[in-house]
Structure formats: C-alpha cells, structure tokens
Amino acid sequence: MKGKRRKQRTTLLAALTLIAGLGATVPAHAGDPAYPFRDPGLPVDARVSDLLSRLTLDEKISLLHQYEPAIPRLGIQSFRTGTEALHGVAWLGRTTVFPQAVGLASTWDPSLLRQVGSAVGDEARGFQQQRPAGWGLNLWAPVVNLLRDPRWGRNEEGYSEDPYLTGAISTAYGTGLTGGDPDHLKTAPTAKHFLANNNEVHRDTTSSELRPRVLKEYDEQAFRPAIEADAATGVMTSYNLVNGRPNTVNPALDDTVRSWTSKDLLNVTDAAAPGNLVGSQAYYGTQTEADAAALKAGVDSFTDNDANSGPTTTAVKSALSTGLLKESDVDKAAGHVLSIRVRLGEFDPGGGKYGSIDASVIDSPAHRALARKAATESAVLLKNDGALPLKKTGSAAVVGPLADALYTDWYSGTLPYAVTPKDGVESKLGTPVASSEGVDRIALKDTATGKYVTAGTGEAGAPLKETVDSGTGAQFDVFDWGSGIVTLRSAANGKYVGYNWSNFVNDQAQPNGWFVQQQFKLEHQDDGTYLLRYAGYETSESWWSNPVYLGPTGTDGTLGLVAKDQAGHYTKDVVRSGVDEAVAAVKGKDQAVVVVGSDPSINGREAHDRTDLALAPAQEALVKAVRAANPHTVVIVENSYPTTLGSLQKEVPALLWTTHAGQETGNALADLLYGDANPSGRLTQTWYRSDSDLPSILDYDIIKSDRTYQYFKGQALYPFGYGLSYTTYAYSGLQRVRDGYEVKVTNTGSRAGAEVVQLYTHHRTSRDKQPLKQLKSFQRVSLKPGETRTVRLKVRPSDLAHWDVTRSKWVVESGTYDVLVGSSSSDIRARTAWQMKGETIPPRNLSKTTRAENFDDYSAVHLVDESKASGTAVSAASDEAWLKFADTQLAAGAGEFSARVAGTSSGTVEVRLGSPTGTVVGTAHFAGTSSPYDYATVTAKLSGAAKGRTDVYLVLSKGVRLSTFTLR
C-alpha cells in the first residue's frame, strides 16, 4: 500500500502541474478555490500533491520543524506539533482533568476511554479560535510504552505491562481523539515513545536491548494496534537507544511502523533528541549528518531548539547541498506533514468538519460528569474484610497527607476546580467531618546561633533566614514522601519552600516545575542534630555542582547553599505531632478514612525513576497509629504505581487504590466508599511484594528475566487483572464458538456491579519458552443482582502466534493451548483446552545465512547496531560469552564455519556442541578491524563431530561483534 500510494502521489503531482501553473496566475487569497489543495472534494493525496507543487524548496524545508511558519502567499497559517493531551489538554490553562493514564486503563473500559478521548479532542479544538501559545491539533498522546518495570518514573503516563491491553486502551483513546472518521481528523494523536522506553536513568544514553522475540511479541505490539486502526497518526521517537542505535534514527519508523497502515503518518522526534545525536550520544559528527539520517529513517518533524527552526533548516539545506539528502526526501517528509494537515481540515472552508467547535466545550457539564465516571471506574478495591461500603450515618474523620489536597502531574492540565477526598465525604454525608493531614509541624533551631529558620509571613513569602522569631514564621509542616525526601510548608502562609536559584522562599502552592525545587532531606547526625539538605530535582543532573546543604550565608542570616562543613546544625523541635493530631481526629468516630500516597512531582516522573516502591515511612506509621486508635479504619492509597505496602496489607480491613484522578477525585472516592458506586477497576500491572522481585530496570528481556505477569514465577502481592467488588460473580458454560469463546457470568450478590471477564491462553508444549499466561481478550460487563449474561470473548487462531527466530516469521504451533477465563490472571474461574492444528517448527538449518541476533539463549552479550543505518549484531561483553542455537540439524559432512565479524581487537569464535563448554568442532580467529562497523569474514574448518541434530553454541571473545554466520 505504501509504495502504491507514493506512485499515485507522483502521478497526481504530474497531472496537477498544469493546474498549479494556471493557479499561479490567480491572486493568492486564503480561501481561493483555484487551488485544488483547498478543494475538500478531492482525495487527500491529490490535495497534498497540489500543495507540494506550489511550495518552494525552502518552504517545504520549513515544514520539517515543530514550529512550521505561515506561508502568507498561499494563505496558509502557522502550524505546531506537540500539544500535550495525556489525560486532558495540558499547559493551555483550565481544562477538564481526567485520571492519570494508568488510572484510565484501570477501568478496562474501551468504550469509556473512547468517550474520554473524544472529550479531550473536543477541548483541544476548543482552543482553535484563540490559538494560545503552545496550542496545536497534533497531540502528543497516548503514551503506549509498556509498564514493564513499576519503578519507571513515568509509570503514570502508560497504560499497562501487557501489550494487548495497552493496544486496546490506546486504540480507544486515540479513536476518541481523532473522531473516528477515516477522512477527517478532529485531532492528530501521536503515540509516544517509540520504542522500548521504560527507564529514565541516563535515558538518552542507555540502550534497551530487544532480542527479536521481545521486540516482535512485546514492544511492537503495544504500538501496532492504534496505528493499524488509524487511532494514531504517527509516533514520537524516544530518547533511548535500541540495540545500540538511537531511536531518533531507528529505521523501523519507515520499515515497520509505516507498514502497519495505508495512511500517511507524521512521525516526530522527542524534544531536543536530534541534538542528542551529536551531543550526549555522539552518534554523528555533525548535525547535518544527524538530521539527514533521521529524515531518511522516517522522521518527518524535528522537535529541536524550541521555537528556533534555524538550526534544523540549516542542517537540512546543508545535507541537500552535500548529497546526504535529495529533494525527494524532503518532499516525502513534507508530504506526510501536509497529509495530516489536510485531514485536520485546515484547508477546508470553515476549518472542515470540526472547525466550528469553540471554547464552550472546555470543562463543560458533560465533561465534568465524564471525569467523575472515569475517576470512579478507575479505582481498584484491593482488600475488603467487610469494612466497605461505609454507612451514610454516624460521625466520620478523613485524615492523611492527601486527605484534603489534589496533586497534578507534569502532563496535567490546570484543575478548573478541586474536589478533595475530604470534600467528597462531606458532600456525601451532608455534614462537616473531622480532618488532619497527619504531618508534624516543626521548628529548626541552629545550635550554634540559637536562632530559628524563619519564613516570610506575607502571601508572597520571603527568603528563609535565621532569626530569633520562634512563632509561626519559624514553623513548618513536614511532608514525608519516602526515600528520605520531605517538603516544607510554611505555617506562616501555607506555601511550600522552594529554591529560585538564588534564595529559598516560601512562595509555592505545590511542588512543581521541570526542576522540582521544593525537595529537602533532614539528615540526622550522630550528635542528634539535623543537617538541612537541598534535594532539588536538579541535584541529580550532571551539570549541577553547587553545594547542597543549607546554612547562613549573609550577615542578615539569609540561608543559602553551603558546603557540608559549613552547614547549619539544627535541632528539630516538634511543635505539633501529626500522628497525635490525626489520632485525636479519628478517636470515637464511626468511620475513619486515611488517605496516603504520592506527590507526582516527587515520587518519580519524567527523567527521574523511583528507587523503591514502598509507602513513605511516616505515612505507614500514620496508618498504623490511626488503625490502632480506631478499628473502623479504611485506607485509600493515591499514587501512580504499584506499591509494596509493607505490613499494611495485612493490618487494615480495607484498601482502595486510585491514581491522581483529577478534579472529581473526591466525589468518585465518596461514591465508592459509601456504595453509591461499586468498585470495578482492575490492576493493569503486577504489584510485587518486594523490590527484590525485580531485576535491573535496564534489563528489557522479559523472557529471560521472567518479567511481568506473563513470566513472573513468584507470588505477587496483587496480580495483574486483580480487583474486588461489593458483589460476587460466578462463571459457567465456557465453550468454543466460531470467533472465540463464550462464558456465562452471573452476579450472585446483592448489588449491581461490573465484572471484567478476562481470557488468557498458555501453550503447553512449544519449541520456545512461552508465557505462563497471556491476555488475549477481555470484556467489561455490567450485571444486576441475579442477572446472567453470556459474554463472548473474541480470539482467533492467529492470536496464538509467536515469533519464530529460526525463520523470522510469526508461527502458530500445533498443540494444546490452555484457555483460562476469570476475573484476574490468578483468579481463573473456567478453563478448557484448545487443540490447534498449526505448524511444527523444524530443526534449524544453519547452512543458510543466520543472523546472530536470532539466538535461543545467551550469556554475557549485548545487542548492538550492525551499522549506523540498520541491522543488529551481537557483541561479547566478556570472554566466554555465548549464544545458543537450539535444535539444529547439521548437514552430514558440514565442513566449514563462516562468520561476519567486527571489532577493533583480535579474538575468536568457537563452535561448540551441546553446551557452552561442549565439544569444540571449530575455532575461527579474528585479527580485528578498523572500526566496530567494519566487518570481515572469518572461517574455520569443522571437525567430523559437527553432524546430526544438536544444540550449537558460539563462544565469543570479549569485544567480538558477530553479525551473521553459516555452518556448511
């Protein structure tokens, strides 16, 4: 389809040349009908071809940057890629804020996600009359990176650790954003971040190593559904490398992503990523080479140097003048950009199908109701020993650091209003409730001077100083967010203390900003005093070299950053105990609700992974104290990621989890707590018992390292797909039907509810290691008490395929497949067997050229770039590194081993049979090449033992890079 479309566009371009020439003699008014590109009756390709024919080369190049300038002579307005719309339109002012993405996915409700996406798309359109700075119709959402590791700082942005669920949710949300019309786009969603981006530590220089099965079965499968369904109109490249090659120049952008659809795609880079190619990644020597390579790999729009397009256009022009690019390369990328702009209705009369949407849709009553519904459905009931639902009578207390606050994340819009958990409970009960944040109020007294750390008392605050004042100006509420990080809120004006690059000032409503400068550590010393350490987000940046401790720096006692030996030593005087206050609030109450969790600006976010998954120690202590004081205690955990929870899971009678769920959080929680809504959310990730259940965050091989619910062999705290209800469900009658399976589900309880019916499969006898369970279908079904419904779960034989590395193709193996249906990955209620007539994978034939990356197992190797343009090779990280090629049929009399190798030092490649230490049947010696990309062919004679059916191992010397090999 892709090649056919290019041919059609070339033909159309030739056919329209005459029209273009005639049109050039007509005055260029904005809506001039003489321009075919403004005729909505013509096909998109025809309109794009016409417009391309009218643009100068410089004008076409100008379309390749994020900020595309206006072209007044053709009446074309400026265009910008990159409005954030992860869970609502962000950074443009007050808009409807829906639950974080991981919360939206926890609804397991594609129909709802499509409605949310449609609302967000409408609100993005709502700004089109005013076009504020930062606005555009190319939206950077959804994020479809798999939540492989819950320590990922951006866990809140993704949907699930499972590619099938991620694909279903992203397709639904994206379809809502586009409007679902194949020819007219409401907005143009961009799927982030291609590819295998699930760590923030050194994210621009670390390489995600993806063996072919992980690439094909896992990471690509998260992106493919939305592209195939036209629910995303392109992808954003991620900062990281894959197999040694930066994703900004990943050839899969063209070779793979564009093969998933017949539509034109607009692929963009992440911000400043093109500059990384010559900066931190040092992959190319000049920006000209880098931008040319990115364009040829499939990038259409460069997000670099903010609004300054000059460096990009200069690099592209230089690449054209030096032969690195052809004008046809520019035309191809510019054509992709214009295709999306045409489909958005930009050149249609009145802005096309969606041109009349105005600001009245933003935060509309319908969107408020939808936000409440989404926040309600997204919450997951983790535990309930009969404590929930609560009764709407009696006295209540709502306590905890998140009891009366709502936090927003980096990609949130501005809340138009905020219903906190306390607000929601008060509204539900119709009466005020007791409350306490449960945090200590302290004073810090310098032991050397006897003075107190003091903040400003006015609304704008003031720089912190040491003074003799011991009143409210010297008092701070200390919020513990875990990992030793605290925030300090001034009792004098209710504002948080933050650093402004010069002073520490109490002037912040919440921790915020790209550099979260409101973070501190109180470091306990052997003498009982504390050092006040600045733990601002930027202290982890390589360019930060300032001291990090606070102490007096001026004659007036103003606090600044000083070396540790000059830091102030402070006593921490507790003015008010948060635990005591919370305990007093809950004592004697009929109901006690504790709300704990995270601040999304602090507990991991973009560029900052978590180091642990535990609840903050002070928060855990608070819950235990409240529970001891009031047995009628229920706990809400409000954060963006799986939490280990320590002993709380056993000690409290009820646990409800929610993400930071937007403006309607409090109302949604109250509906759930008091039974006006039945919890129906399900976990989209495995909740582990301990951080020790996880390998390195940089280990992307989920198959070998037994990651995610698919391969994890331990006992989870809460499994994938898990979630409780106030009612119960029974399953019966599982049977095969034409397009899948059907099962009867009955609500056997006394309350209406929604069950998420999940179908998993497992192949009993495969040539290759298979998942223990793998989600293949699901359906959310609402049932009244006593009601039975037949639920049909679609699954096709082709859905059972996995990637066969011996032949580099998808294969459905013959054999018995378990079909497992239930309410979570571990709560299977019905099962059957599916006998499949498929293929038997034959023994390997290594007499054909075999790519080294297509191994079955390995030790001490890295996957690396075969060349800067394409291909993957295998590099030995140490001597005696090995690759296994299982079940190989060696031809009788196989006499020679031949390999294509590279590397700057000499080494060997041994051919062994049966094991890495098995019989050596040949050794190829390698003298080294001039660069890692300069390959040489080495050979070795094979002994007579190289015959029959066996496992072949290649044992490599350190530094050897192996591309392909044969045994003939």
XYZ file of N, CA, C and O in Angstrom, residues 444 464 476 478-489 496-499 503-505 516-523 531-537 548-550 559 561 602:
172
model
N 13.087 24.552 63.331
C 14.504 24.202 63.180
C 15.349 25.296 63.835
O 15.340 26.455 63.411
N 14.247 32.491 53.240
C 14.443 31.932 54.571
C 15.661 32.597 55.228
O 16.696 32.791 54.597
N 7.162 24.865 60.328
C 6.992 24.255 59.012
C 6.310 22.896 59.155
O 6.656 22.118 60.047
N 5.971 19.247 57.818
C 6.913 18.364 57.125
C 6.154 17.197 56.504
O 5.569 16.368 57.222
N 6.173 17.121 55.182
C 5.515 16.033 54.451
C 6.570 15.023 54.013
O 7.511 15.374 53.284
N 6.410 13.790 54.449
C 7.349 12.720 54.104
C 6.836 12.008 52.854
O 5.747 11.436 52.853
N 7.652 12.013 51.776
C 7.257 11.368 50.518
C 8.065 10.108 50.239
O 7.955 9.530 49.162
N 8.863 9.682 51.203
C 9.633 8.461 51.024
C 11.009 8.725 50.461
O 11.327 9.821 49.969
N 11.873 7.707 50.552
C 13.261 7.811 50.081
C 13.995 8.981 50.725
O 14.931 9.528 50.139
N 13.553 9.383 51.916
C 14.200 10.465 52.638
C 13.786 11.852 52.216
O 14.226 12.843 52.805
N 12.941 11.976 51.208
C 12.551 13.283 50.675
C 11.377 13.849 51.459
O 10.370 13.171 51.688
N 11.508 15.122 51.862
C 10.410 15.816 52.514
C 10.188 17.153 51.827
O 11.065 17.670 51.122
N 8.981 17.678 52.010
C 8.705 19.057 51.612
C 8.348 19.844 52.864
O 7.830 19.295 53.844
N 8.630 21.138 52.829
C 8.418 22.017 53.980
C 7.403 23.089 53.602
O 7.651 23.893 52.695
N 6.276 23.063 54.276
C 5.253 24.083 54.038
C 5.244 25.054 55.214
O 5.127 24.651 56.367
N 4.748 26.366 50.166
C 5.911 25.481 50.252
C 7.199 26.258 49.986
O 7.215 27.220 49.194
N 8.241 25.798 50.638
C 9.556 26.401 50.443
C 10.193 25.813 49.194
O 10.217 24.582 49.009
N 10.719 26.672 48.349
C 11.407 26.222 47.150
C 12.621 27.071 46.866
O 12.777 28.177 47.416
N 13.475 26.563 46.014
C 14.696 27.289 45.635
C 14.429 28.015 44.326
O 13.813 27.462 43.403
N 17.611 32.105 46.250
C 17.198 32.014 47.645
C 16.197 30.881 47.830
O 15.632 30.358 46.860
N 15.956 30.554 49.092
C 14.899 29.612 49.452
C 13.727 30.434 49.974
O 13.846 31.122 50.996
N 12.592 30.337 49.265
C 11.454 31.216 49.528
C 10.195 30.375 49.718
O 9.972 29.403 48.992
N 12.035 20.227 40.210
C 11.173 20.295 41.389
C 12.031 20.785 42.550
O 12.712 20.006 43.217
N 11.984 22.075 42.779
C 12.933 22.717 43.674
C 12.412 22.861 45.100
O 12.937 23.652 45.878
N 11.417 22.076 45.442
C 10.830 22.143 46.780
C 11.181 20.909 47.615
O 10.510 20.606 48.602
N 12.231 20.198 47.261
C 12.574 18.947 47.933
C 13.775 19.127 48.871
O 14.767 19.761 48.505
N 13.657 18.492 50.045
C 14.724 18.587 51.040
C 14.907 17.226 51.718
O 14.068 16.337 51.616
N 16.016 17.106 52.433
C 16.249 15.961 53.305
C 16.701 16.495 54.665
O 17.517 17.417 54.733
N 16.148 15.922 55.706
C 16.613 16.219 57.061
C 17.532 15.086 57.476
O 17.073 13.986 57.809
N 18.836 15.325 57.419
C 19.825 14.277 57.655
C 20.226 14.252 59.129
O 20.829 15.203 59.645
N 21.093 18.111 59.610
C 21.514 18.994 58.522
C 20.342 19.107 57.559
O 19.633 18.129 57.292
N 20.138 20.291 57.042
C 19.071 20.529 56.076
C 19.687 20.498 54.682
O 20.440 21.399 54.313
N 19.406 19.437 53.974
C 19.996 19.246 52.651
C 18.983 19.604 51.575
O 17.820 19.195 51.636
N 19.441 20.365 50.614
C 18.606 20.658 49.455
C 18.645 19.446 48.535
O 19.706 19.012 48.090
N 17.486 18.866 48.272
C 17.398 17.665 47.427
C 16.606 17.957 46.177
O 15.876 17.107 45.667
N 16.723 19.191 45.701
C 16.008 19.581 44.485
C 16.319 18.655 43.336
O 17.396 18.077 43.240
N 15.362 18.546 42.466
C 15.428 17.598 41.354
C 16.718 17.732 40.557
O 17.315 16.756 40.125
N 25.036 21.479 48.469
C 23.638 21.079 48.602
C 23.100 21.236 50.020
O 21.958 20.870 50.300
N 23.893 21.791 50.938
C 23.429 21.964 52.314
C 23.077 23.421 52.567
O 23.615 24.334 51.935
N 22.163 23.641 53.509
C 21.732 24.984 53.837
C 22.441 25.492 55.089
O 22.664 24.731 56.039
N 19.532 32.187 54.448
C 20.038 30.844 54.185
C 20.369 30.676 52.709
O 19.625 31.116 51.827
N 23.065 28.000 49.935
C 23.731 26.710 49.777
C 25.189 26.827 50.194
O 25.908 27.717 49.735
N 7.218 14.412 42.842
C 8.345 13.979 43.662
C 8.610 12.484 43.549
O 9.746 12.058 43.366
